[in-house]
Amino acid sequence: MIKRIYLIKYESNLEHVVVEKFKGSIMRSLALSMIQNYRDQDNSDQDSNIGNRNDDSTTVDMKLVSEDSDRLYQAGEAQRGTDEKPFIEIFTKRSFAHLSKLDSFYQNANPKGHSLVRAVELEFIGNVGSALLDILLYAKEPYRYWAECFNRALSHWGSKENDLTRLSITQHYQAANIKQAFLSCYNQSLVLKISKKTSGKYKKLILLLINV
């Protein structure tokens, strides 16, 4: 879907753009895998259910979770150097509910007691590490993920208006949960921060979207 929309809007092939944009083989592989849209789906990945990924009602193949946990450990912390391929494959193809279960399973099974977040931090740096951590955060705590996105968009003098506009339009239907997560993360109201960083009619429009 995203590739088709990109082609219509920009008259360019998104995969070709990614290849040109990312010269590093690891980041290129990660970006290409993400836009292929081959991720497994389950009912918790629907927008109305994303807050329930850790519930027992969500069916996840725990045998596969165990296998993935061992693959990631063997590809990372168990050896010197990092085999990036299993990380990219699992993080871009497994359902978000699966990744949420994998995070808790990994720490319990890991001989070193590290969380999956810590393992990623140890094995990856730069944009690749940041992207993997964002995927994991969205899998575990989707509302916190969106709260952090809003904070990044508002953390510059003025604001990153394009990012703020996109977030406000696409996430307005779950704004209540995001505002609660934002308050928990930053001890500050999202509405108040938007009010301080924007002005005029634009400010009124964004607040209208956020206060639905």
Short mmCIF file of C-alpha atoms in Angstrom, two decimals:
data_model
loop_
_atom_site.label_atom_id
_atom_site.label_comp_id
_atom_site.label_asym_id
_atom_site.label_seq_id
_atom_site.Cartn_x
_atom_site.Cartn_y
_atom_site.Cartn_z
CA MET A 1 0.00 0.00 0.00
CA ILE A 2 2.65 2.55 1.01
CA LYS A 3 4.70 1.82 -2.11
CA ARG A 4 1.69 2.40 -4.36
CA ILE A 5 0.77 5.66 -2.61
CA TYR A 6 4.38 6.86 -2.79
CA LEU A 7 4.50 6.10 -6.51
CA ILE A 8 1.28 8.02 -7.15
CA LYS A 9 2.34 11.04 -5.07
CA TYR A 10 6.00 11.32 -6.01
CA GLU A 11 6.14 9.37 -9.29
CA SER A 12 9.12 7.45 -7.94
CA ASN A 13 9.67 3.85 -6.91
CA LEU A 14 10.03 3.79 -3.11
CA GLU A 15 12.40 0.81 -3.15
CA HIS A 16 14.71 2.61 -5.58
CA VAL A 17 14.65 5.70 -3.36
CA VAL A 18 15.56 3.61 -0.30
CA VAL A 19 18.46 2.00 -2.14
CA GLU A 20 19.79 5.42 -3.12
CA LYS A 21 19.13 7.00 0.28
CA PHE A 22 20.77 4.38 2.48
CA LYS A 23 24.26 3.47 1.41
CA GLY A 24 24.94 1.26 4.43
CA SER A 25 23.89 -2.32 3.74
CA ILE A 26 22.35 -2.92 7.19
CA MET A 27 20.11 0.17 7.20
CA ARG A 28 19.18 -0.45 3.59
CA SER A 29 18.16 -4.04 4.39
CA LEU A 30 16.12 -2.90 7.38
CA ALA A 31 14.34 -0.15 5.44
CA LEU A 32 13.57 -2.43 2.49
CA SER A 33 12.23 -5.13 4.82
CA MET A 34 9.96 -2.62 6.56
CA ILE A 35 8.35 -1.36 3.34
CA GLN A 36 7.74 -4.87 1.98
CA ASN A 37 4.77 -5.18 4.38
CA TYR A 38 5.37 -8.87 5.05
CA ARG A 39 4.71 -8.58 8.79
CA ASP A 40 2.58 -11.30 10.37
CA GLN A 41 -0.79 -10.04 11.56
CA ASP A 42 -3.04 -10.87 14.49
CA ASN A 43 -6.05 -9.24 16.11
CA SER A 44 -3.96 -7.18 18.55
CA ASP A 45 -2.31 -5.39 15.63
CA GLN A 46 -5.62 -3.78 14.72
CA ASP A 47 -5.80 -0.14 15.78
CA SER A 48 -8.65 -0.79 18.22
CA ASN A 49 -6.69 -3.52 20.03
CA ILE A 50 -3.13 -2.24 20.20
CA GLY A 51 -3.34 -1.63 23.93
CA ASN A 52 -4.02 -5.32 24.57
CA ARG A 53 -0.88 -6.95 23.19
CA ASN A 54 0.22 -8.29 26.55
CA ASP A 55 -3.16 -9.81 27.38
CA ASP A 56 -3.50 -13.57 27.58
CA SER A 57 -6.37 -13.24 25.09
CA THR A 58 -3.84 -12.58 22.33
CA THR A 59 -2.77 -15.84 20.71
CA VAL A 60 0.96 -16.07 20.08
CA ASP A 61 2.96 -19.14 19.08
CA MET A 62 5.20 -19.43 22.14
CA LYS A 63 7.29 -22.16 20.50
CA LEU A 64 8.19 -19.69 17.78
CA VAL A 65 8.82 -17.02 20.42
CA SER A 66 11.29 -19.39 22.11
CA GLU A 67 12.99 -20.17 18.82
CA ASP A 68 13.27 -16.48 17.94
CA SER A 69 14.67 -15.69 21.38
CA ASP A 70 17.42 -18.26 20.93
CA ARG A 71 18.15 -17.06 17.38
CA LEU A 72 18.57 -13.48 18.54
CA TYR A 73 20.78 -14.48 21.45
CA GLN A 74 22.99 -16.64 19.24
CA ALA A 75 23.17 -13.87 16.61
CA GLY A 76 24.12 -11.23 19.15
CA GLU A 77 25.18 -11.60 22.75
CA ALA A 78 26.37 -15.21 22.46
CA GLN A 79 29.14 -14.36 20.03
CA ARG A 80 31.71 -11.73 19.22
CA GLY A 81 30.27 -9.45 16.57
CA THR A 82 26.68 -9.38 15.40
CA ASP A 83 24.75 -11.29 12.76
CA GLU A 84 22.23 -8.61 11.81
CA LYS A 85 20.06 -10.75 9.53
CA PRO A 86 18.00 -12.55 12.24
CA PHE A 87 17.31 -9.24 14.00
CA ILE A 88 16.09 -7.57 10.82
CA GLU A 89 14.01 -10.59 9.79
CA ILE A 90 12.31 -11.06 13.16
CA PHE A 91 11.75 -7.37 13.93
CA THR A 92 10.22 -6.66 10.52
CA LYS A 93 8.24 -9.86 9.91
CA ARG A 94 6.80 -10.98 13.25
CA SER A 95 3.53 -9.53 14.52
CA PHE A 96 3.75 -6.80 17.14
CA ALA A 97 2.05 -9.07 19.67
CA HIS A 98 4.74 -11.67 18.98
CA LEU A 99 7.49 -9.08 19.52
CA SER A 100 5.89 -7.99 22.79
CA LYS A 101 5.92 -11.58 24.08
CA LEU A 102 9.43 -12.07 22.73
CA ASP A 103 10.71 -9.11 24.74
CA SER A 104 9.68 -10.59 28.08
CA PHE A 105 10.66 -14.15 27.08
CA TYR A 106 14.13 -13.06 25.98
CA GLN A 107 15.03 -11.59 29.35
CA ASN A 108 13.84 -14.66 31.25
CA ALA A 109 15.73 -17.02 28.93
CA ASN A 110 18.86 -14.93 28.52
CA PRO A 111 21.83 -16.35 30.52
CA LYS A 112 23.03 -12.78 31.09
CA GLY A 113 19.63 -11.56 32.24
CA HIS A 114 19.53 -8.77 29.65
CA SER A 115 16.30 -7.48 28.20
CA LEU A 116 15.84 -7.48 24.46
CA VAL A 117 16.09 -3.69 24.56
CA ARG A 118 19.49 -3.97 26.24
CA ALA A 119 20.61 -6.58 23.72
CA VAL A 120 19.75 -4.23 20.83
CA GLU A 121 21.56 -1.37 22.56
CA LEU A 122 24.67 -3.54 22.93
CA GLU A 123 24.66 -4.91 19.40
CA PHE A 124 23.58 -1.91 17.29
CA ILE A 125 24.38 1.78 17.09
CA GLY A 126 23.12 4.71 15.06
CA ASN A 127 19.99 4.69 12.92
CA VAL A 128 19.70 0.90 12.79
CA GLY A 129 19.69 0.63 16.58
CA SER A 130 17.20 3.48 16.91
CA ALA A 131 14.87 1.92 14.34
CA LEU A 132 14.92 -1.49 16.05
CA LEU A 133 14.26 0.10 19.44
CA ASP A 134 11.34 2.07 17.98
CA ILE A 135 9.82 -1.11 16.56
CA LEU A 136 10.19 -2.84 19.92
CA LEU A 137 8.73 0.09 21.83
CA TYR A 138 5.72 0.22 19.50
CA ALA A 139 5.21 -3.51 20.02
CA LYS A 140 5.41 -3.25 23.82
CA GLU A 141 3.89 0.16 24.57
CA PRO A 142 2.22 1.65 21.48
CA TYR A 143 0.78 4.69 23.24
CA ARG A 144 4.16 5.53 24.76
CA TYR A 145 5.69 5.18 21.29
CA TRP A 146 3.29 7.76 19.89
CA ALA A 147 3.85 9.99 22.91
CA GLU A 148 7.58 9.95 22.17
CA CYS A 149 6.88 10.78 18.53
CA PHE A 150 4.85 13.81 19.60
CA ASN A 151 7.61 14.86 21.98
CA ARG A 152 10.24 14.66 19.23
CA ALA A 153 8.02 16.74 16.94
CA LEU A 154 7.63 19.37 19.68
CA SER A 155 11.18 19.37 21.03
CA HIS A 156 12.49 22.06 18.70
CA TRP A 157 11.89 25.78 18.91
CA GLY A 158 8.51 26.16 17.32
CA SER A 159 7.85 22.60 16.16
CA LYS A 160 8.39 20.20 13.31
CA GLU A 161 5.08 21.16 11.76
CA ASN A 162 4.96 18.42 9.14
CA ASP A 163 5.57 15.73 11.75
CA LEU A 164 3.13 17.28 14.20
CA THR A 165 0.44 17.61 11.54
CA ARG A 166 0.87 14.00 10.41
CA LEU A 167 0.76 12.67 13.97
CA SER A 168 -2.27 14.75 14.93
CA ILE A 169 -4.27 13.64 11.89
CA THR A 170 -3.36 9.96 11.87
CA GLN A 171 -3.52 9.40 15.64
CA HIS A 172 -6.38 11.65 16.70
CA TYR A 173 -8.70 8.66 17.25
CA GLN A 174 -6.49 7.40 20.10
CA ALA A 175 -5.47 10.83 21.39
CA ALA A 176 -6.85 10.16 24.90
CA ASN A 177 -4.50 7.22 25.42
CA ILE A 178 -1.56 9.08 23.91
CA LYS A 179 -2.15 12.10 26.14
CA GLN A 180 -2.20 9.85 29.18
CA ALA A 181 1.05 8.18 28.08
CA PHE A 182 2.64 11.58 27.41
CA LEU A 183 1.76 12.78 30.91
CA SER A 184 3.21 9.61 32.41
CA CYS A 185 6.44 9.85 30.40
CA TYR A 186 7.15 13.57 30.67
CA ASN A 187 5.08 14.75 33.64
CA GLN A 188 3.60 17.36 31.34
CA SER A 189 0.36 17.76 29.46
CA LEU A 190 0.58 17.15 25.71
CA VAL A 191 -2.08 19.82 25.18
CA LEU A 192 -0.04 22.32 27.21
CA LYS A 193 3.14 21.57 25.28
CA ILE A 194 1.34 21.95 21.95
CA SER A 195 -0.11 25.24 23.18
CA LYS A 196 3.37 26.54 24.00
CA LYS A 197 4.99 25.40 20.75
CA THR A 198 2.33 26.45 18.22
CA SER A 199 0.26 29.53 17.56
CA GLY A 200 -2.62 31.02 15.62
CA LYS A 201 -5.03 29.01 13.50
CA TYR A 202 -2.57 26.14 13.26
CA LYS A 203 -2.58 25.81 17.04
CA LYS A 204 -6.39 25.78 17.12
CA LEU A 205 -6.51 23.07 14.45
CA ILE A 206 -4.00 20.78 16.20
CA LEU A 207 -5.71 21.20 19.56
CA LEU A 208 -9.05 20.43 17.94
CA LEU A 209 -7.64 17.16 16.62
CA ILE A 210 -5.98 16.22 19.91
CA ASN A 211 -8.95 17.09 22.09
CA VAL A 212 -11.49 14.87 20.31
#
